[in-house]
mmCIF file of C-alpha atoms in Angstrom:
data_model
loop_
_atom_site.group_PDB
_atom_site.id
_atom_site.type_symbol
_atom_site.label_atom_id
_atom_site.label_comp_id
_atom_site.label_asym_id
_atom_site.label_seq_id
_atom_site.Cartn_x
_atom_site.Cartn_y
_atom_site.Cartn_z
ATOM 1 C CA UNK A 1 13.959 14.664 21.584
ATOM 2 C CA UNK A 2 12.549 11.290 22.508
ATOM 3 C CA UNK A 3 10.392 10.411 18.765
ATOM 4 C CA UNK A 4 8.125 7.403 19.166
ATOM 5 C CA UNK A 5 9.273 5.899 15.520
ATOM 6 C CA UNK A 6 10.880 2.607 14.192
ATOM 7 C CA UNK A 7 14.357 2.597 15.794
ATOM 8 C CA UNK A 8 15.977 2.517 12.186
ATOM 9 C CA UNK A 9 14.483 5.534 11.356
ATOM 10 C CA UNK A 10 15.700 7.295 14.987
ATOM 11 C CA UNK A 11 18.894 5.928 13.788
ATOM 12 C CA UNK A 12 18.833 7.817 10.461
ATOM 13 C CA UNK A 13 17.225 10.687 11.387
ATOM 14 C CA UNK A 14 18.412 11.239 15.014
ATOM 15 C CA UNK A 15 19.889 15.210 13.538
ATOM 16 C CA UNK A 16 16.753 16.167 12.440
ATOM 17 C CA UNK A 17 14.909 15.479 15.911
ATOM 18 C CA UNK A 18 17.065 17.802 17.638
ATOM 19 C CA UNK A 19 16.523 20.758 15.112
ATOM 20 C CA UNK A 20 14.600 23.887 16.456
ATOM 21 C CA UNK A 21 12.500 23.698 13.736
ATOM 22 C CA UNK A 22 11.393 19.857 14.810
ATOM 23 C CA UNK A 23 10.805 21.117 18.254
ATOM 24 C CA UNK A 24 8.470 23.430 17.109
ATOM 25 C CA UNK A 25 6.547 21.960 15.022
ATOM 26 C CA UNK A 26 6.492 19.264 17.798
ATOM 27 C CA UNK A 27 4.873 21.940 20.010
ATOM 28 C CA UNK A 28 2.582 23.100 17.242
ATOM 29 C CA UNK A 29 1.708 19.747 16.541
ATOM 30 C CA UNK A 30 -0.024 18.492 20.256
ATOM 31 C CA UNK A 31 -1.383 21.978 20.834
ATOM 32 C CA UNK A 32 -3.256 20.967 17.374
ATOM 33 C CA UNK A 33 -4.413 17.695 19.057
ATOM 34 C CA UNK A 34 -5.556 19.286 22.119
ATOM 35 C CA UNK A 35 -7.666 22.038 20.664
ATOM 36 C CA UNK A 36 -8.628 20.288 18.191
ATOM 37 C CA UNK A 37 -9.651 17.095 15.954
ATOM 38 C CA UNK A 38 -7.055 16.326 13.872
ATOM 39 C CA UNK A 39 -5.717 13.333 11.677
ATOM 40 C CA UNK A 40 -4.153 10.606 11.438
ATOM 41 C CA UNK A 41 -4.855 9.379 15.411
ATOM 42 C CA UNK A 42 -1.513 10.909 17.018
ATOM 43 C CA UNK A 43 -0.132 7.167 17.425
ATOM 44 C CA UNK A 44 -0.395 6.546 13.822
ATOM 45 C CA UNK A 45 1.480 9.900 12.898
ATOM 46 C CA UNK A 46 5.218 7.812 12.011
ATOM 47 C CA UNK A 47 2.997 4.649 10.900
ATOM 48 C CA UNK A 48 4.356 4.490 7.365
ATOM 49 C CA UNK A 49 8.006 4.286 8.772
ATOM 50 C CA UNK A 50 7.075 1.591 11.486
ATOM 51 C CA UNK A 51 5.291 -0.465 8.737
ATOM 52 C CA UNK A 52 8.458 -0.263 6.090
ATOM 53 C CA UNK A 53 11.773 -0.031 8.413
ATOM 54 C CA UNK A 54 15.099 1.610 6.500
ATOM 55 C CA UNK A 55 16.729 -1.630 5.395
ATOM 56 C CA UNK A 56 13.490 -3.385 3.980
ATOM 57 C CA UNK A 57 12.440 0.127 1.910
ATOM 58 C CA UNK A 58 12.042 -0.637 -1.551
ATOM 59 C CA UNK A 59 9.907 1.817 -3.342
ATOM 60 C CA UNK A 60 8.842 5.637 -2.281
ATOM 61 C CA UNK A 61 5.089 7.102 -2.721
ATOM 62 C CA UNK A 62 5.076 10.678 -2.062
ATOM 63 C CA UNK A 63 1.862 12.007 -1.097
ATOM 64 C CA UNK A 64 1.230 15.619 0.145
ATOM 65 C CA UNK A 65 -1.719 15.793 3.103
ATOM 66 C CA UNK A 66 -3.868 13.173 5.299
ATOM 67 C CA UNK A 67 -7.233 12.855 4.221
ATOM 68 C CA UNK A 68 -8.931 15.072 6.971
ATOM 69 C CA UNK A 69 -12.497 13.132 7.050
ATOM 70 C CA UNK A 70 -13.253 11.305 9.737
ATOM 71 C CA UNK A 71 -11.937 6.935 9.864
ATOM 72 C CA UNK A 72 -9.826 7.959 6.902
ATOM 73 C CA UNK A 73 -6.017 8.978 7.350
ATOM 74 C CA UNK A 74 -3.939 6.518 9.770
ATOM 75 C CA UNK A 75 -0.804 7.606 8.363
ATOM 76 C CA UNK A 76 0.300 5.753 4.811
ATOM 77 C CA UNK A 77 -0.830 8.283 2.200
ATOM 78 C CA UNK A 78 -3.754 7.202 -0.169
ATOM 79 C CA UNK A 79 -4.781 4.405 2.146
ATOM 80 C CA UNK A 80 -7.890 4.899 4.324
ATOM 81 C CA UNK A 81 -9.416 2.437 7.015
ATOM 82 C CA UNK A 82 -10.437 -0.661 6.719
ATOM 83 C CA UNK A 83 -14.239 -0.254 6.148
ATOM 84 C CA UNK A 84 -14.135 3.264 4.722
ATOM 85 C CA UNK A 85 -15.067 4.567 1.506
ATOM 86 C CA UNK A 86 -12.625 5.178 -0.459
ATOM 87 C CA UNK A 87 -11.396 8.693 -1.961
ATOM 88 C CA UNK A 88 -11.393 9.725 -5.306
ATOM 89 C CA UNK A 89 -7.651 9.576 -5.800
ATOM 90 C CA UNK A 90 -7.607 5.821 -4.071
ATOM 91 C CA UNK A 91 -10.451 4.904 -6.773
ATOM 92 C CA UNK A 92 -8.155 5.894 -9.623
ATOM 93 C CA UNK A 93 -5.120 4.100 -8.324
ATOM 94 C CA UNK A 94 -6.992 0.719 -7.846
ATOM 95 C CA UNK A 95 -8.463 1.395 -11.531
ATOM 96 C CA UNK A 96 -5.112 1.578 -12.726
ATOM 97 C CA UNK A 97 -4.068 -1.624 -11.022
ATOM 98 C CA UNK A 98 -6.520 -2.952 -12.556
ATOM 99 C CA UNK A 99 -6.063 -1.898 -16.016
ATOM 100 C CA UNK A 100 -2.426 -2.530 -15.175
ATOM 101 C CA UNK A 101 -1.665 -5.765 -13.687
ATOM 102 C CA UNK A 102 -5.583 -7.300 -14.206
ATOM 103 C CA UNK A 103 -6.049 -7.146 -10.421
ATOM 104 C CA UNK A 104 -9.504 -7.032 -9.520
ATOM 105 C CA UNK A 105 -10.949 -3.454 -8.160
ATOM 106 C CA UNK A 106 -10.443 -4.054 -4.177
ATOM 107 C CA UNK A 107 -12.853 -3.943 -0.993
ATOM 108 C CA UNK A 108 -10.525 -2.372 0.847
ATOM 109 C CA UNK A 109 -9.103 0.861 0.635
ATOM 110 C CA UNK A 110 -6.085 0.039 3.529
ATOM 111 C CA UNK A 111 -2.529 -0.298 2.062
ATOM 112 C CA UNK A 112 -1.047 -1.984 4.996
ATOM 113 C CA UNK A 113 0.092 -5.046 2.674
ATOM 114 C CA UNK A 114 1.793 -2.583 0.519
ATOM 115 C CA UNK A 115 3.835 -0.736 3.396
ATOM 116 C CA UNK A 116 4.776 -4.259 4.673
ATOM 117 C CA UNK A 117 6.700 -5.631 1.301
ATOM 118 C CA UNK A 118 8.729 -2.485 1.300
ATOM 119 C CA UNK A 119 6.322 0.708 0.515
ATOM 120 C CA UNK A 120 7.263 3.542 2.209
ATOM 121 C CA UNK A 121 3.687 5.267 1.823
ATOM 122 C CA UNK A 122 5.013 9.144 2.714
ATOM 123 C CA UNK A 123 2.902 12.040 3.139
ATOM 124 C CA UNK A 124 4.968 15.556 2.895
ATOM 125 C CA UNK A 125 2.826 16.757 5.683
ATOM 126 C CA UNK A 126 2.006 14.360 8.387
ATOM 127 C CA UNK A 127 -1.068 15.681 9.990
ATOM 128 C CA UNK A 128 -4.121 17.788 9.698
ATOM 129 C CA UNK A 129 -6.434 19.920 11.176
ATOM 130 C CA UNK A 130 -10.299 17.832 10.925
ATOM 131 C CA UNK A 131 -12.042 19.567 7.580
ATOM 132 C CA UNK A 132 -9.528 21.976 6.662
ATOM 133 C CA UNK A 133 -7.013 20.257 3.795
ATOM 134 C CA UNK A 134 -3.536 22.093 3.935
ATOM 135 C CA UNK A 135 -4.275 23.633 7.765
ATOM 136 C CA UNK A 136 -0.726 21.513 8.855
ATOM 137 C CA UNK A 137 1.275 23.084 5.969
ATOM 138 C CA UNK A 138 3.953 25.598 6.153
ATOM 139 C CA UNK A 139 4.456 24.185 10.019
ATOM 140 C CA UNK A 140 7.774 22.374 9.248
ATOM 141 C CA UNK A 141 6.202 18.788 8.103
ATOM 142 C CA UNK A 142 7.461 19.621 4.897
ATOM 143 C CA UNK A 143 11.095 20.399 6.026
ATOM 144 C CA UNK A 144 11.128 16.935 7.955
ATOM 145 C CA UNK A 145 10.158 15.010 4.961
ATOM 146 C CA UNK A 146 12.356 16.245 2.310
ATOM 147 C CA UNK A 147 15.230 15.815 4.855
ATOM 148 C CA UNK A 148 13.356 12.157 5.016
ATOM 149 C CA UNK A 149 13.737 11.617 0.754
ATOM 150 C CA UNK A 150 17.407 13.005 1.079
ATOM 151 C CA UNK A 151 18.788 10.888 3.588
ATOM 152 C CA UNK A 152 17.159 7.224 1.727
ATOM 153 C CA UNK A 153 18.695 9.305 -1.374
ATOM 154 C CA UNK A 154 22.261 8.943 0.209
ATOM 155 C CA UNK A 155 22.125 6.311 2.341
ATOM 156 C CA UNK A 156 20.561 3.602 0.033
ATOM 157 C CA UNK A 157 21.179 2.558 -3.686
ATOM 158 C CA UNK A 158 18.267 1.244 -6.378
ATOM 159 C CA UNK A 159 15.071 2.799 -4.780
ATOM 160 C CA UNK A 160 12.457 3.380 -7.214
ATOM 161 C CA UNK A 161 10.460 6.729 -6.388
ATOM 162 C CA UNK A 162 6.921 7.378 -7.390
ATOM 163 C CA UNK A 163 5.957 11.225 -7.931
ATOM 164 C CA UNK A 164 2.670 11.696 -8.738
ATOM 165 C CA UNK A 165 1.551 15.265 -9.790
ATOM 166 C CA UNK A 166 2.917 18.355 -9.479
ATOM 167 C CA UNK A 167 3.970 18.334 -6.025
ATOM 168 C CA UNK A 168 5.734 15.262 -5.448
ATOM 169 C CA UNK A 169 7.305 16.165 -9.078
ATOM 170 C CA UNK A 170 8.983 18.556 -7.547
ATOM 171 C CA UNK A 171 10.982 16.430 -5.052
ATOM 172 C CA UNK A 172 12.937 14.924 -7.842
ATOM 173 C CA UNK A 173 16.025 17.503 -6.998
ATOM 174 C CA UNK A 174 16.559 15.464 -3.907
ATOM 175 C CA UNK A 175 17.246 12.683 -5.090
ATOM 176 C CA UNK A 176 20.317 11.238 -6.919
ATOM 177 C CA UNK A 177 18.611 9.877 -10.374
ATOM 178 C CA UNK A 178 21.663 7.909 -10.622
ATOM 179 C CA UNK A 179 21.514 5.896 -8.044
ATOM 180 C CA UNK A 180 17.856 5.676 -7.804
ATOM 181 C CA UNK A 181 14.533 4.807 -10.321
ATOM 182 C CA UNK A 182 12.413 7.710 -10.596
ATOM 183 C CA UNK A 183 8.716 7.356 -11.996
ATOM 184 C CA UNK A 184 6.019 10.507 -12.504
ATOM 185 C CA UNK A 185 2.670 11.300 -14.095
ATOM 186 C CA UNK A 186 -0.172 13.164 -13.410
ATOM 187 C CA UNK A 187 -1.750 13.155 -9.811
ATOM 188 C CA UNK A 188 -4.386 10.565 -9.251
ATOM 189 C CA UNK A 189 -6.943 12.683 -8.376
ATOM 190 C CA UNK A 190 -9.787 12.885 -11.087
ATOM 191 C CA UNK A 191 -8.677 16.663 -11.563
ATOM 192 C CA UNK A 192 -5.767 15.279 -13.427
ATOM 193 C CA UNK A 193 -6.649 11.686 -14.125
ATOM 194 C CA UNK A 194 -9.801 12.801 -16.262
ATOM 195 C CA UNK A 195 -7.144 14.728 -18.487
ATOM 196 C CA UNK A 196 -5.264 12.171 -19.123
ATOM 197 C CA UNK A 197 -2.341 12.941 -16.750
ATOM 198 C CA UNK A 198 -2.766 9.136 -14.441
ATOM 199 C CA UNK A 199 -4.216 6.455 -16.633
ATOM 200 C CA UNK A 200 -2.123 4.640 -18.447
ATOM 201 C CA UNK A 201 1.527 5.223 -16.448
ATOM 202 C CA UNK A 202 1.888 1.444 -15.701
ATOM 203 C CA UNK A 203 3.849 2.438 -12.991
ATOM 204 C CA UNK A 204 2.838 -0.904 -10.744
ATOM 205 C CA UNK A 205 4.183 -3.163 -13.481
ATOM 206 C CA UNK A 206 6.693 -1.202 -14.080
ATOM 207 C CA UNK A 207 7.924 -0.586 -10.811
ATOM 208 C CA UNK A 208 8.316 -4.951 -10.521
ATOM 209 C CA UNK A 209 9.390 -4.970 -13.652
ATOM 210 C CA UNK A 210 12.347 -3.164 -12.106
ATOM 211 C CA UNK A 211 12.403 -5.379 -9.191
ATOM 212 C CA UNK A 212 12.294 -8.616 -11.034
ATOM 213 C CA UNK A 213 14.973 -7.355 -13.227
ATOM 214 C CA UNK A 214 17.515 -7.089 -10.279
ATOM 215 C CA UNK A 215 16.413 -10.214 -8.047
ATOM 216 C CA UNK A 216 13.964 -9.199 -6.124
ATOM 217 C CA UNK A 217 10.970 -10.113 -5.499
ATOM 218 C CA UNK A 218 7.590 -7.867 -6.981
ATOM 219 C CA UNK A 219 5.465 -6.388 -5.027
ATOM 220 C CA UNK A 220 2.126 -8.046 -4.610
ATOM 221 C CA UNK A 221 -0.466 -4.844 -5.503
ATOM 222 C CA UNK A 222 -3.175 -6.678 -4.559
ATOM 223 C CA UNK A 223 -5.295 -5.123 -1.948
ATOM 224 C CA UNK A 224 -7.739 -8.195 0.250
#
């Protein structure tokens, strides 16, 4: 099956494509976008692996659904449009920052920057239905991204993974915590922030903490 994604992704996940499970949810997937409005815009579906490429993947965000309001999702989880405002989770994240690293609270909600120094910004499900959180689940999304966290599990050494909440937690059995940095708290969202489960991780400064500590170079959280 012919996947419009970054060709070292195709590379790495060339199997997967031509599982009967892919093909369906392939078929599920544009009978969704003719029928109906659905998010992120069908080019941007693969956009967080065309902005961070296999070899230049640093650090892993695992998010679980597109934001399915209009001008938000465009296919890097927690980041919405340039212009839009910005979701509760994406507040709490740029108040940690913040609080964090002292970077000012941002303008702009789009984590492009982010995806670019070596961010792979995954949802587990890549699309959804316009208005209906969770109507893409349970379709095979979920199946194609943990094959997604396995493979940069096994094929890469010294990735630091960020699992924030209870679902993303629960990806931590596929990956090798030996050869990789795993970080978790609470989920961003106020639901768990306000109890205490997100403020305070540090993960930012810790995650270039990690970084610096091996020779490379931080990533720059700041959002212009």
């Amino acid at each position: 099956m012919n996947v419009k994604i970054d060709p070292s992704w195709k590379a790495l996940l060339s199997a997967e494509f031509e599982q009967d499970y892919f093909q369906e949810l392939t078929s599920f997937v544009r009978d969704q976008y003719q029928n109906h409005r659905c998010y992120p815009p069908g080019k941007d579906i693969f956009a967080a692996f065309d902005f961070c490429p296999v070899d230049r993947c640093r650090v892993v965000v695992l998010g679980q659904d597109p934001y399915h309001g209009p001008n938000q999702a465009h296919g890097l989880c927690f980041s919405v449009k340039e212009g839009t405002n910005h979701p509760p989770s994406l507040i709490n994240i740029f108040k940690e920052i913040e609080v964090d690293l002292g970077i000012p609270y941002p303008k702009s909600g789009q984590l492009d920057a982010w995806a670019k120094q070596g961010v792979l910004l995954l949802n587990a499900t890549l699309t959804v239905r316009s208005g209906e959180a969770g109507s893409h689940q349970g379709r095979g999304w979920e199946r194609f991204t943990d094959r997604v966290i396995q493979e940069l599990s096994t094929s890469k050494k010294g990735l630091i993974f960020l699992l924030w909440g209870g679902v993303a937690r629960k990806k931590q059995k596929l990956i090798n915590t030996s050869d990789h940095l795993v970080l978790e708290s609470g989920h961003p969202s106020p639901l768990s922030a306000n109890r205490g489960y997100w403020f305070g991780n540090k993960h930012f400064s810790k995650v270039n903490q990690a970084l610096v500590q091996r020779g490379e170079a931080p990533i720059d959280w700041q959002v212009k």
